[in-house]
Short mmCIF file of C-alpha atoms and ligand atoms in Angstrom, two decimals:
data_model
loop_
_atom_site.label_atom_id
_atom_site.label_comp_id
_atom_site.label_asym_id
_atom_site.label_seq_id
_atom_site.Cartn_x
_atom_site.Cartn_y
_atom_site.Cartn_z
CA UNK A 1 92.77 36.56 16.65
CA UNK A 2 94.33 39.05 19.27
CA UNK A 3 91.92 39.96 22.23
CA UNK A 4 91.52 43.91 21.91
CA UNK A 5 92.08 46.69 24.70
CA UNK A 6 88.41 48.29 25.92
CA UNK A 7 90.62 51.54 24.62
CA UNK A 8 91.28 49.58 20.86
CA UNK A 9 87.46 48.26 21.26
CA UNK A 10 85.83 51.82 22.31
CA UNK A 11 88.26 53.30 18.97
CA UNK A 12 86.35 51.00 17.07
CA UNK A 13 83.11 52.13 17.22
CA UNK A 14 82.73 55.80 18.38
CA UNK A 15 79.72 56.22 19.50
CA UNK A 16 77.24 59.30 19.52
CA UNK A 17 75.22 58.66 22.97
CA UNK A 18 72.56 61.22 21.89
CA UNK A 19 69.17 60.66 21.58
CA UNK A 20 68.37 60.18 18.13
CA UNK A 21 64.87 61.74 16.80
CA UNK A 22 63.27 62.34 13.89
CA UNK A 23 66.03 60.77 11.40
CA UNK A 24 68.69 61.96 13.58
CA UNK A 25 71.13 62.64 16.41
CA UNK A 26 70.01 65.79 18.57
CA UNK A 27 71.15 67.89 21.61
CA UNK A 28 69.31 66.19 24.02
CA UNK A 29 67.09 69.31 26.47
CA UNK A 30 69.36 69.14 29.51
CA UNK A 31 73.31 68.72 29.72
CA UNK A 32 72.42 65.27 32.06
CA UNK A 33 74.91 62.77 31.24
CA UNK A 34 75.51 59.85 32.59
CA UNK A 35 78.93 57.42 31.74
CA UNK A 36 78.13 54.52 30.48
CA UNK A 37 80.73 51.89 31.68
CA UNK A 38 81.77 48.43 30.77
CA UNK A 39 80.86 45.42 32.86
CA UNK A 40 84.15 44.01 31.53
CA UNK A 41 86.72 46.56 33.44
CA UNK A 42 84.48 49.26 34.71
CA UNK A 43 85.55 51.65 32.52
CA UNK A 44 83.97 54.27 30.87
CA UNK A 45 82.75 53.56 27.16
CA UNK A 46 80.78 56.73 25.83
CA UNK A 47 79.02 60.16 27.54
CA UNK A 48 75.11 58.88 27.05
CA UNK A 49 72.15 61.81 27.13
CA UNK A 50 70.09 60.84 30.42
CA UNK A 51 66.84 61.80 28.66
CA UNK A 52 64.16 63.30 30.68
CA UNK A 53 60.37 64.50 29.93
CA UNK A 54 61.21 67.14 27.51
CA UNK A 55 63.33 64.87 25.35
CA UNK A 56 60.58 62.23 25.68
CA UNK A 57 58.04 65.08 24.28
CA UNK A 58 60.03 65.56 21.53
CA UNK A 59 59.93 61.82 20.27
CA UNK A 60 56.88 61.84 21.00
CA UNK A 61 55.57 64.47 18.84
CA UNK A 62 58.07 63.14 16.23
CA UNK A 63 56.78 59.94 16.55
CA UNK A 64 52.94 61.34 16.25
CA UNK A 65 53.24 63.16 13.49
CA UNK A 66 55.09 60.50 11.68
CA UNK A 67 52.31 58.65 12.78
CA UNK A 68 49.80 60.79 11.11
CA UNK A 69 51.34 61.87 8.08
CA UNK A 70 51.04 58.67 6.67
CA UNK A 71 54.53 58.78 5.48
CA UNK A 72 54.46 54.98 6.78
CA UNK A 73 51.44 53.44 7.53
CA UNK A 74 50.63 54.40 4.58
CA UNK A 75 52.81 53.03 2.35
CA UNK A 76 52.19 48.95 1.03
CA UNK A 77 52.97 46.63 3.25
CA UNK A 78 55.19 45.35 0.88
CA UNK A 79 57.16 48.95 1.33
CA UNK A 80 57.74 48.74 4.86
CA UNK A 81 58.39 44.86 4.22
CA UNK A 82 61.20 45.61 1.53
CA UNK A 83 62.91 48.48 4.44
CA UNK A 84 62.80 45.94 7.09
CA UNK A 85 64.45 43.49 5.15
CA UNK A 86 66.79 45.76 3.87
CA UNK A 87 67.25 46.88 7.78
CA UNK A 88 67.81 43.29 8.30
CA UNK A 89 70.66 43.42 5.63
CA UNK A 90 72.69 45.77 7.01
CA UNK A 91 72.97 44.23 10.51
CA UNK A 92 74.96 41.72 8.75
CA UNK A 93 77.44 43.97 7.30
CA UNK A 94 77.40 46.10 10.24
CA UNK A 95 77.71 43.27 12.57
CA UNK A 96 81.30 43.28 13.65
CA UNK A 97 80.56 46.17 15.09
CA UNK A 98 77.07 45.50 16.70
CA UNK A 99 78.40 42.73 18.40
CA UNK A 100 81.18 45.29 20.09
CA UNK A 101 78.41 47.71 21.04
CA UNK A 102 76.81 44.55 23.13
CA UNK A 103 79.85 42.72 24.95
CA UNK A 104 81.05 46.46 25.56
CA UNK A 105 78.09 47.86 27.47
CA UNK A 106 76.51 44.77 29.16
CA UNK A 107 79.75 42.40 28.98
CA UNK A 108 78.34 39.28 26.76
CA UNK A 109 81.03 37.48 25.37
CA UNK A 110 81.76 38.41 21.50
CA UNK A 111 81.28 35.17 20.03
CA UNK A 112 77.77 35.44 21.66
CA UNK A 113 77.09 38.89 20.69
CA UNK A 114 77.33 37.98 17.28
CA UNK A 115 75.95 33.95 17.01
CA UNK A 116 73.12 34.59 19.14
CA UNK A 117 72.23 38.37 19.72
CA UNK A 118 73.39 39.80 16.08
CA UNK A 119 71.57 36.45 14.08
CA UNK A 120 68.46 36.37 16.14
CA UNK A 121 68.14 40.55 15.50
CA UNK A 122 68.46 40.03 11.31
CA UNK A 123 66.10 36.73 11.66
CA UNK A 124 63.09 38.63 13.06
CA UNK A 125 63.85 41.63 11.24
CA UNK A 126 63.76 39.87 7.90
CA UNK A 127 61.08 37.74 9.54
CA UNK A 128 58.20 40.52 9.99
CA UNK A 129 59.29 42.11 6.86
CA UNK A 130 58.89 39.51 4.75
CA UNK A 131 55.68 38.53 6.18
CA UNK A 132 54.57 42.23 5.79
CA UNK A 133 52.80 41.35 2.36
CA UNK A 134 51.50 38.04 3.63
CA UNK A 135 48.81 38.92 5.69
CA UNK A 136 45.16 38.85 5.28
CA UNK A 137 42.38 40.68 6.61
CA UNK A 138 38.74 39.29 7.27
CA UNK A 139 35.40 39.25 6.95
CA UNK A 140 32.65 38.72 9.10
CA UNK A 141 30.23 35.94 8.89
CA UNK A 142 26.81 37.73 8.00
CA UNK A 143 23.71 37.69 6.33
CA UNK A 144 23.07 38.15 2.89
CA UNK A 145 22.20 42.60 3.76
CA UNK A 146 25.80 43.37 5.19
CA UNK A 147 29.28 43.08 4.50
CA UNK A 148 31.51 43.44 7.69
CA UNK A 149 35.12 43.45 7.44
CA UNK A 150 37.45 42.92 10.02
CA UNK A 151 40.68 44.67 9.51
CA UNK A 152 43.01 44.92 11.71
CA UNK A 153 45.31 49.00 12.25
CA UNK A 154 48.28 50.54 13.53
CA UNK A 155 47.45 51.25 16.59
CA UNK A 156 49.63 54.49 16.29
CA UNK A 157 52.79 55.83 18.60
CA UNK A 158 54.24 52.61 20.58
CA UNK A 159 56.68 52.85 23.44
CA UNK A 160 59.36 50.02 23.91
CA UNK A 161 61.23 49.84 27.11
CA UNK A 162 63.54 47.13 26.98
CA UNK A 163 66.11 45.42 28.94
CA UNK A 164 70.12 45.15 29.29
CA UNK A 165 70.38 41.22 28.63
CA UNK A 166 69.48 40.77 25.13
CA UNK A 167 69.42 44.42 23.31
CA UNK A 168 69.64 43.64 20.12
CA UNK A 169 67.55 40.66 19.97
CA UNK A 170 64.95 41.65 21.97
CA UNK A 171 64.74 45.10 20.48
CA UNK A 172 64.16 43.69 17.06
CA UNK A 173 61.35 41.56 19.00
CA UNK A 174 59.34 44.34 19.65
CA UNK A 175 60.80 47.25 16.84
CA UNK A 176 60.36 44.82 13.81
CA UNK A 177 56.28 43.37 14.73
CA UNK A 178 55.64 47.18 15.71
CA UNK A 179 56.74 48.90 12.83
CA UNK A 180 55.86 46.28 10.07
CA UNK A 181 52.19 47.12 11.39
CA UNK A 182 52.85 50.77 10.52
CA UNK A 183 53.48 52.02 13.83
CA UNK A 184 56.04 54.84 15.11
CA UNK A 185 57.63 53.86 17.66
CA UNK A 186 59.97 55.66 20.61
CA UNK A 187 62.62 53.28 22.03
CA UNK A 188 63.81 53.75 25.79
CA UNK A 189 66.73 51.24 26.01
CA UNK A 190 68.16 50.54 29.50
CA UNK A 191 70.93 52.68 30.86
CA UNK A 192 72.64 49.57 31.08
CA UNK A 193 73.34 49.11 27.11
CA UNK A 194 72.19 52.09 24.97
CA UNK A 195 74.76 52.08 22.19
CA UNK A 196 73.18 49.59 20.50
CA UNK A 197 70.20 50.57 20.00
CA UNK A 198 70.91 54.04 19.37
CA UNK A 199 73.42 52.92 16.22
CA UNK A 200 70.26 50.58 15.18
CA UNK A 201 68.06 53.66 14.85
CA UNK A 202 70.78 55.44 12.61
CA UNK A 203 71.14 52.46 10.61
CA UNK A 204 66.82 52.06 10.21
CA UNK A 205 67.40 55.76 8.23
CA UNK A 206 70.01 53.93 6.35
CA UNK A 207 67.29 51.46 5.24
CA UNK A 208 64.75 53.37 4.27
CA UNK A 209 62.38 53.93 7.69
CA UNK A 210 61.30 57.24 7.46
CA UNK A 211 62.73 59.96 9.85
CA UNK A 212 60.02 59.92 13.17
CA UNK A 213 58.96 56.34 12.34
CA UNK A 214 61.78 54.87 15.23
CA UNK A 215 62.65 57.49 17.80
CA UNK A 216 65.49 56.22 20.52
CA UNK A 217 65.96 58.28 23.71
CA UNK A 218 68.77 56.88 25.85
CA UNK A 219 68.17 58.04 29.99
CA UNK A 220 67.04 56.54 33.47
CA UNK A 221 63.85 54.13 33.77
CA UNK A 222 63.35 56.54 36.29
CA UNK A 223 63.19 60.06 33.88
CA UNK A 224 63.01 58.73 30.02
CA UNK A 225 60.97 55.31 30.98
CA UNK A 226 58.42 57.08 33.32
CA UNK A 227 58.36 59.74 31.40
CA UNK A 228 57.32 57.63 28.38
CA UNK A 229 55.00 55.46 30.05
CA UNK A 230 53.09 58.19 31.58
CA UNK A 231 52.42 60.56 28.06
CA UNK A 232 49.39 61.09 27.12
CA UNK A 233 50.20 61.14 23.53
CA UNK A 234 52.11 56.93 23.53
CA UNK A 235 49.17 54.97 22.71
CA UNK A 236 50.54 51.33 23.94
CA UNK A 237 53.79 50.76 25.99
CA UNK A 238 56.04 47.45 24.90
CA UNK A 239 58.02 46.40 27.47
CA UNK A 240 60.99 43.40 28.60
CA UNK A 241 62.32 43.96 32.26
CA UNK A 242 61.84 43.19 35.43
CA UNK A 243 58.00 42.63 37.59
CA UNK A 244 58.28 45.56 39.43
CA UNK A 245 59.00 47.68 37.12
CA UNK A 246 55.85 45.66 34.81
CA UNK A 247 54.26 46.53 37.59
CA UNK A 248 54.64 50.23 38.23
CA UNK A 249 54.00 50.46 33.89
CA UNK A 250 50.79 49.36 34.64
CA UNK A 251 49.71 51.84 37.33
CA UNK A 252 51.49 54.59 34.40
CA UNK A 253 48.82 53.59 32.24
CA UNK A 254 45.36 53.91 34.22
CA UNK A 255 47.27 57.54 35.84
CA UNK A 256 47.25 58.85 32.42
CA UNK A 257 45.56 57.55 29.70
CA UNK A 258 44.57 54.15 29.58
CA UNK A 259 46.94 53.01 27.19
CA UNK A 260 47.91 49.15 26.15
CA UNK A 261 50.12 47.73 28.18
CA UNK A 262 51.80 44.57 27.20
CA UNK A 263 54.46 42.91 29.61
CA UNK A 264 57.52 40.34 29.14
CA UNK A 265 59.01 40.13 32.78
CA UNK A 266 60.42 37.91 35.19
CA UNK A 267 60.94 34.07 35.50
CA UNK A 268 61.86 31.08 37.84
CA UNK A 269 62.14 28.40 35.61
CA UNK A 270 61.73 24.48 36.83
CA UNK A 271 64.61 22.33 34.95
CA UNK A 272 63.11 19.11 36.07
CA UNK A 273 65.01 15.83 35.30
CA UNK A 274 63.74 12.93 35.44
CA UNK A 275 65.25 9.41 36.08
CA UNK A 276 64.48 7.94 33.03
CA UNK A 277 65.45 11.26 30.98
CA UNK A 278 66.20 9.37 27.65
CA UNK A 279 69.66 11.06 27.61
CA UNK A 280 70.67 11.40 31.21
CA UNK A 281 73.76 12.33 30.51
CA UNK A 282 72.45 15.00 28.38
CA UNK A 283 69.63 16.20 30.07
CA UNK A 284 72.71 16.88 32.87
CA UNK A 285 75.42 18.46 30.87
CA UNK A 286 72.38 21.12 30.01
CA UNK A 287 72.05 21.90 33.04
CA UNK A 288 75.53 24.53 32.04
CA UNK A 289 73.91 26.41 29.10
CA UNK A 290 70.41 26.49 31.26
CA UNK A 291 71.56 28.82 33.82
CA UNK A 292 75.11 29.45 33.50
CA UNK A 293 75.28 31.16 30.42
CA UNK A 294 75.05 34.81 29.50
CA UNK A 295 75.98 34.56 33.03
CA UNK A 296 72.42 33.64 34.44
CA UNK A 297 71.31 37.05 33.26
CA UNK A 298 68.26 35.17 31.10
CA UNK A 299 64.34 35.50 31.64
CA UNK A 300 64.26 31.58 31.01
CA UNK A 301 67.61 30.81 33.17
CA UNK A 302 66.78 27.36 34.63
CA UNK A 303 67.63 28.63 38.47
CA UNK A 304 65.85 26.10 39.98
CA UNK A 305 66.80 22.96 38.71
CA UNK A 306 64.51 19.76 40.19
CA UNK A 307 65.99 16.80 40.60
CA UNK A 308 64.34 13.13 40.89
CA UNK A 309 66.02 11.88 43.95
CA UNK A 310 67.56 8.90 43.25
CA UNK A 311 69.92 11.20 40.55
CA UNK A 312 70.48 13.22 42.60
CA UNK A 313 73.99 13.13 43.96
CA UNK A 314 74.83 12.83 39.82
CA UNK A 315 73.08 15.95 39.05
CA UNK A 316 75.03 17.54 41.99
CA UNK A 317 78.22 16.32 40.54
CA UNK A 318 77.76 17.41 37.17
CA UNK A 319 76.38 20.73 37.87
CA UNK A 320 79.59 21.23 40.74
CA UNK A 321 81.83 20.04 36.79
CA UNK A 322 80.15 22.41 34.66
CA UNK A 323 80.19 25.74 37.16
CA UNK A 324 84.15 24.79 36.92
CA UNK A 325 83.68 25.15 33.26
CA UNK A 326 81.86 28.20 32.92
CA UNK A 327 84.38 30.08 34.61
CA UNK A 328 84.40 33.63 33.44
CA UNK A 329 86.85 35.04 31.58
CA UNK A 330 87.28 37.90 29.28
CA UNK A 331 84.12 38.97 27.04
CA UNK A 332 86.41 40.44 24.46
CA UNK A 333 88.50 37.28 23.75
CA UNK A 334 86.38 34.98 21.13
CA UNK A 335 87.14 31.63 23.43
CA UNK A 336 85.52 33.04 26.41
CA UNK A 337 82.10 31.20 27.45
CA UNK A 338 80.74 33.67 30.43
CA UNK A 339 81.02 37.22 31.10
CA UNK A 340 80.95 39.14 33.94
CA UNK A 341 77.32 40.69 35.16
CA UNK A 342 75.82 43.39 33.81
CA UNK A 343 76.92 46.02 36.70
CA UNK A 344 78.00 46.82 40.38
CA UNK A 345 74.52 47.15 41.59
CA UNK A 346 74.13 43.21 39.63
CA UNK A 347 77.40 42.06 41.38
CA UNK A 348 75.86 43.31 44.95
CA UNK A 349 72.25 41.25 44.22
CA UNK A 350 73.33 38.24 43.09
CA UNK A 351 76.72 38.39 46.03
CA UNK A 352 73.67 39.06 48.39
CA UNK A 353 71.57 36.59 47.37
CA UNK A 354 73.91 33.97 47.97
CA UNK A 355 74.50 35.53 51.57
CA UNK A 356 71.27 34.96 52.03
CA UNK A 357 70.81 30.56 50.51
CA UNK A 358 73.90 30.58 53.06
CA UNK A 359 72.15 32.13 56.07
CA UNK A 360 68.76 30.47 55.16
CA UNK A 361 70.27 26.81 55.56
CA UNK A 362 70.70 25.87 51.77
CA UNK A 363 74.53 23.97 50.69
CA UNK A 364 76.71 26.12 48.68
CA UNK A 365 78.62 23.34 46.79
CA UNK A 366 80.31 25.30 44.22
CA UNK A 367 81.22 29.28 43.55
CA UNK A 368 79.42 32.34 45.18
CA UNK A 369 82.45 34.45 45.11
CA UNK A 370 83.49 37.38 43.31
CA UNK A 371 86.78 36.53 41.11
CA UNK A 372 88.92 38.81 38.97
CA UNK A 373 88.73 41.96 40.66
CA UNK A 374 92.27 43.11 39.71
CA UNK A 375 90.44 43.91 36.61
CA UNK A 376 88.07 46.32 37.74
CA UNK A 377 85.26 44.20 36.02
CA UNK A 378 81.98 42.56 37.91
CA UNK A 379 82.39 38.61 38.02
CA UNK A 380 80.70 36.33 39.61
CA UNK A 381 81.98 32.36 40.28
CA UNK A 382 79.08 29.94 38.79
CA UNK A 383 77.27 29.26 42.27
CA UNK A 384 75.72 26.31 42.96
CA UNK A 385 73.33 25.24 46.19
CA UNK A 386 72.07 21.90 47.20
CA UNK A 387 69.70 21.19 50.03
CA UNK A 388 67.53 23.95 48.87
CA UNK A 389 64.08 23.91 49.87
CA UNK A 390 60.97 25.36 47.61
CA UNK A 391 60.76 27.56 50.06
CA UNK A 392 64.03 29.79 50.44
CA UNK A 393 64.43 32.69 49.17
CA UNK A 394 66.89 32.18 46.58
CA UNK A 395 64.26 29.50 45.11
CA UNK A 396 61.91 31.80 44.87
CA UNK A 397 63.11 35.07 43.30
CA UNK A 398 64.68 35.72 40.35
CA UNK A 399 68.42 36.13 40.93
CA UNK A 400 69.56 37.12 37.50
CA UNK A 401 73.06 35.62 38.24
CA UNK A 402 74.92 32.14 37.32
CA UNK A 403 73.38 30.87 40.65
CA UNK A 404 71.23 27.06 40.53
CA UNK A 405 69.00 25.75 43.33
CA UNK A 406 69.22 22.13 43.48
CA UNK A 407 65.82 20.84 45.08
CA UNK A 408 65.01 17.24 45.22
CA UNK A 409 61.40 15.48 44.23
CA UNK A 410 60.07 12.27 44.88
CA UNK A 411 57.50 11.78 42.30
CA UNK A 412 55.84 13.36 39.36
CA UNK A 413 52.85 15.38 41.25
CA UNK A 414 55.24 16.62 43.93
CA UNK A 415 57.82 17.69 40.82
CA UNK A 416 54.86 19.40 39.48
CA UNK A 417 53.69 21.04 42.64
CA UNK A 418 57.11 22.40 43.43
CA UNK A 419 57.61 23.45 39.95
CA UNK A 420 54.30 25.46 40.25
CA UNK A 421 54.85 27.12 43.91
CA UNK A 422 56.17 30.42 42.47
CA UNK A 423 54.95 33.40 41.20
CA UNK A 424 56.35 33.30 37.96
CA UNK A 425 54.80 31.69 34.76
CA UNK A 426 57.66 32.06 31.62
CA UNK A 427 58.65 28.92 30.89
CA UNK A 428 59.80 25.01 32.44
CA UNK A 429 61.92 22.07 31.31
CA UNK A 430 60.99 18.49 31.89
CA UNK A 431 63.50 15.65 30.72
CA UNK A 432 61.60 12.10 30.56
CA UNK A 433 61.62 9.63 28.39
CA UNK A 434 57.47 8.46 29.35
CA UNK A 435 55.82 10.69 26.29
CA UNK A 436 52.29 10.30 28.54
CA UNK A 437 54.52 11.79 31.66
CA UNK A 438 55.57 14.68 29.35
CA UNK A 439 52.27 15.27 27.75
CA UNK A 440 50.80 15.04 31.20
CA UNK A 441 53.42 17.71 33.20
CA UNK A 442 53.14 20.37 29.46
CA UNK A 443 49.33 20.46 30.34
CA UNK A 444 49.70 21.17 33.98
CA UNK A 445 52.67 23.77 34.13
CA UNK A 446 51.79 27.23 34.41
CA UNK A 447 54.01 27.93 31.98
CA UNK A 448 54.31 30.62 28.57
CA UNK A 449 56.85 27.53 27.15
CA UNK A 450 57.25 24.10 28.17
CA UNK A 451 60.47 22.37 26.83
CA UNK A 452 60.01 18.66 26.47
CA UNK A 453 63.54 16.85 26.08
CA UNK A 454 65.35 20.44 25.41
CA UNK A 455 65.99 23.36 26.90
CA UNK A 456 65.21 26.95 25.94
CA UNK A 457 64.85 25.91 22.24
CA UNK A 458 63.21 28.55 20.39
CA UNK A 459 62.12 30.36 16.66
CA UNK A 460 61.20 33.66 15.24
CA UNK A 461 58.22 31.61 14.39
CA UNK A 462 57.19 30.42 18.28
CA UNK A 463 55.49 32.80 20.56
CA UNK A 464 57.10 34.02 23.34
CA UNK A 465 55.70 35.22 26.61
CA UNK A 466 54.55 34.05 30.27
CA UNK A 467 51.95 33.33 32.50
CA UNK A 468 51.13 34.62 36.12
CA UNK A 469 53.86 37.70 37.24
CA UNK A 470 55.99 36.83 34.11
CA UNK A 471 53.70 38.84 31.84
CA UNK A 472 50.90 39.27 30.07
CA UNK A 473 48.93 41.44 27.48
CA UNK A 474 50.78 39.53 24.58
CA UNK A 475 53.02 37.33 22.69
CA UNK A 476 56.64 38.52 21.16
CA UNK A 477 57.60 36.51 18.36
CA UNK A 478 55.48 34.26 15.70
CA UNK A 479 52.66 36.20 13.99
CA UNK A 480 51.03 36.21 17.33
CA UNK A 481 53.31 39.33 18.15
CA UNK A 482 51.46 41.79 15.90
CA UNK A 483 48.31 41.73 17.61
CA UNK A 484 50.07 43.74 20.54
CA UNK A 485 50.62 46.29 17.27
CA UNK A 486 47.54 46.28 15.91
CA UNK A 487 43.79 47.74 16.65
CA UNK A 488 40.70 45.39 15.53
CA UNK A 489 38.00 47.78 13.50
CA UNK A 490 35.48 46.28 12.13
CA UNK A 491 33.54 48.27 9.13
CA UNK A 492 30.28 47.48 8.26
CA UNK A 493 28.25 47.70 5.39
CA UNK A 494 25.16 48.08 4.39
CA UNK A 495 23.82 45.91 1.07
CA UNK A 496 20.16 46.05 2.14
CA UNK A 497 17.57 48.10 -0.26
CA UNK A 498 16.38 49.43 2.91
CA UNK A 499 18.58 49.51 6.85
CA UNK A 500 17.73 51.00 9.98
P1 LIG B 601 64.18 46.58 34.80
O1 LIG B 601 63.11 46.40 34.77
O2 LIG B 601 65.35 46.87 35.90
O3 LIG B 601 64.66 47.77 33.19
C1 LIG B 601 63.60 47.56 32.03
C2 LIG B 601 63.77 48.66 31.48
O4 LIG B 601 62.37 49.03 32.38
C3 LIG B 601 64.77 49.28 31.30
O5 LIG B 601 64.99 50.21 29.79
C4 LIG B 601 64.72 50.20 32.55
O6 LIG B 601 65.27 51.63 32.16
C5 LIG B 601 63.09 50.83 32.57
N1 LIG B 601 62.71 51.39 33.73
C6 LIG B 601 63.03 50.87 34.76
N2 LIG B 601 62.31 51.76 35.76
C7 LIG B 601 61.03 52.39 35.05
C8 LIG B 601 60.20 53.22 35.47
N3 LIG B 601 60.11 53.51 37.27
N4 LIG B 601 59.54 53.30 34.56
C9 LIG B 601 59.64 53.05 33.32
N5 LIG B 601 60.75 52.59 32.86
C10 LIG B 601 61.43 51.84 34.15
O7 LIG B 601 64.98 45.28 33.90
P2 LIG B 601 66.56 45.04 33.84
O8 LIG B 601 67.03 44.59 34.81
O9 LIG B 601 66.80 46.15 32.42
O10 LIG B 601 66.20 43.31 32.93
C11 LIG B 601 65.98 42.26 33.96
C12 LIG B 601 64.37 42.07 34.19
O11 LIG B 601 64.05 41.78 32.71
C13 LIG B 601 64.65 40.40 34.79
O12 LIG B 601 63.90 40.66 35.66
C14 LIG B 601 64.73 39.65 33.75
O13 LIG B 601 63.11 38.93 33.56
C15 LIG B 601 63.60 40.73 32.53
N6 LIG B 601 63.63 39.78 31.13
C16 LIG B 601 62.27 39.56 30.81
C17 LIG B 601 62.23 38.84 29.83
C18 LIG B 601 60.48 37.96 29.09
O14 LIG B 601 60.69 38.13 27.79
N7 LIG B 601 60.26 37.59 29.97
C19 LIG B 601 63.12 39.14 28.77
C20 LIG B 601 64.69 39.34 28.92
C21 LIG B 601 64.60 40.14 30.62
#
């Protein structure tokens, strides 16, 4: 397979960057647009509407009427489920195009856009679609004179605000459970990666999801995002993104209609390797995947490598070797394993953290520079710091790039103390052959997911979400995700002959 140029790739996709409202693309309220630039070369690949409050109003109104007239929520659950399964099928049918949109927009290597993002999105729509008619409500154990029905109902209009690092997949983790529960949705995708969401909305209509049930308003966070989160007719916000924006969303809810907010936010995952790891070579080789995959632009990135002191030198050597192996290249080349960071701002941010690491006394042992500048794209060398203390900025702040901080420890208590000494609590990994230690660590680590002797293994059946400033308000994935998109109602029926 030859690697297409950007122009050839863009010719394949012909994106429509206008809002998608009530089952079709519509002209935005204002003529403000922005150039959607690919991080591969910095070239513009589409002109996208910079949606604002009026577009959000229109999308929320469409979502509200679709909800109130019952065109979706009053369908039998099986019918809603079948539409989601059809959407999953359409994702497969249009897989090449959706993968290309993802890669052009945010720079992920094409092999992962199709083998990971696309596949995981498809699984999400299919899994929730298939679950639709397998969920039961409950009856409370009252006495004989009453029937207490405990039912779940959709919350109404859900506003989804999503990031750019896995646009197809994370949107699917929000949309599939929200839709299967009978809600209407207004999605505001990240400004760095709006194209794939707009295309999925078209496919949703083709799959039989009625107009108005899924609407997409592209635009910037401080315009379209804020307008959605402040909207008085939005019943819930489901968010994945940074912790500072998550905190703003809580304020917006308080300032408006106290809408429900669920947050999946940042992370600073400790990847903890004990000298007794059952397969030390495997544990150390997982460093590459944990921090350099997806260019480190992962909420769960294993950005802090905690290593028991007796294997510290081996870990540093391995990290250096893996940094060289994960050197980025053109993401449109199917052989490429690592791409650019998402945009010029992110490039500056990552390089700024490299400077801070050096200034605070950490030792830069690999990478740290911009490369492939002649392409116009935003490529950074995979970077490794040793001699890191956990109170340094690079060990505390989420860098969201391919930058690893190696921190030594002597024993289990110290490993645990360092691991938990962070405001984040998204995930943690522990590599050890001692079963009791593995369980002790898993219990005491303050993180929403703990991986034992693996990094980032996951499945749609297992809920995902963080503790502490990594978020709260419900989980993505699994049946647990439905809690975010449903209200529990009690209906009390008097069966007694008298009654109060
Ligand atoms: P971001 O917070 O900058 O943006 C996320 C979304 O919020 C975008 O759609 C953006 O337009 C919108 N937004 C920005 N400002 C807003 C405002 N004032 N009001 C309303 N919406 C606003 O995050 P990002 O840079 O797109 O993504 C990276 C972040 O996402 C990282 O912190 C990462 O850890 C996090 N993330 C978390 C998870 C998780 O599941 N916990 C998964 C992936 C990414």
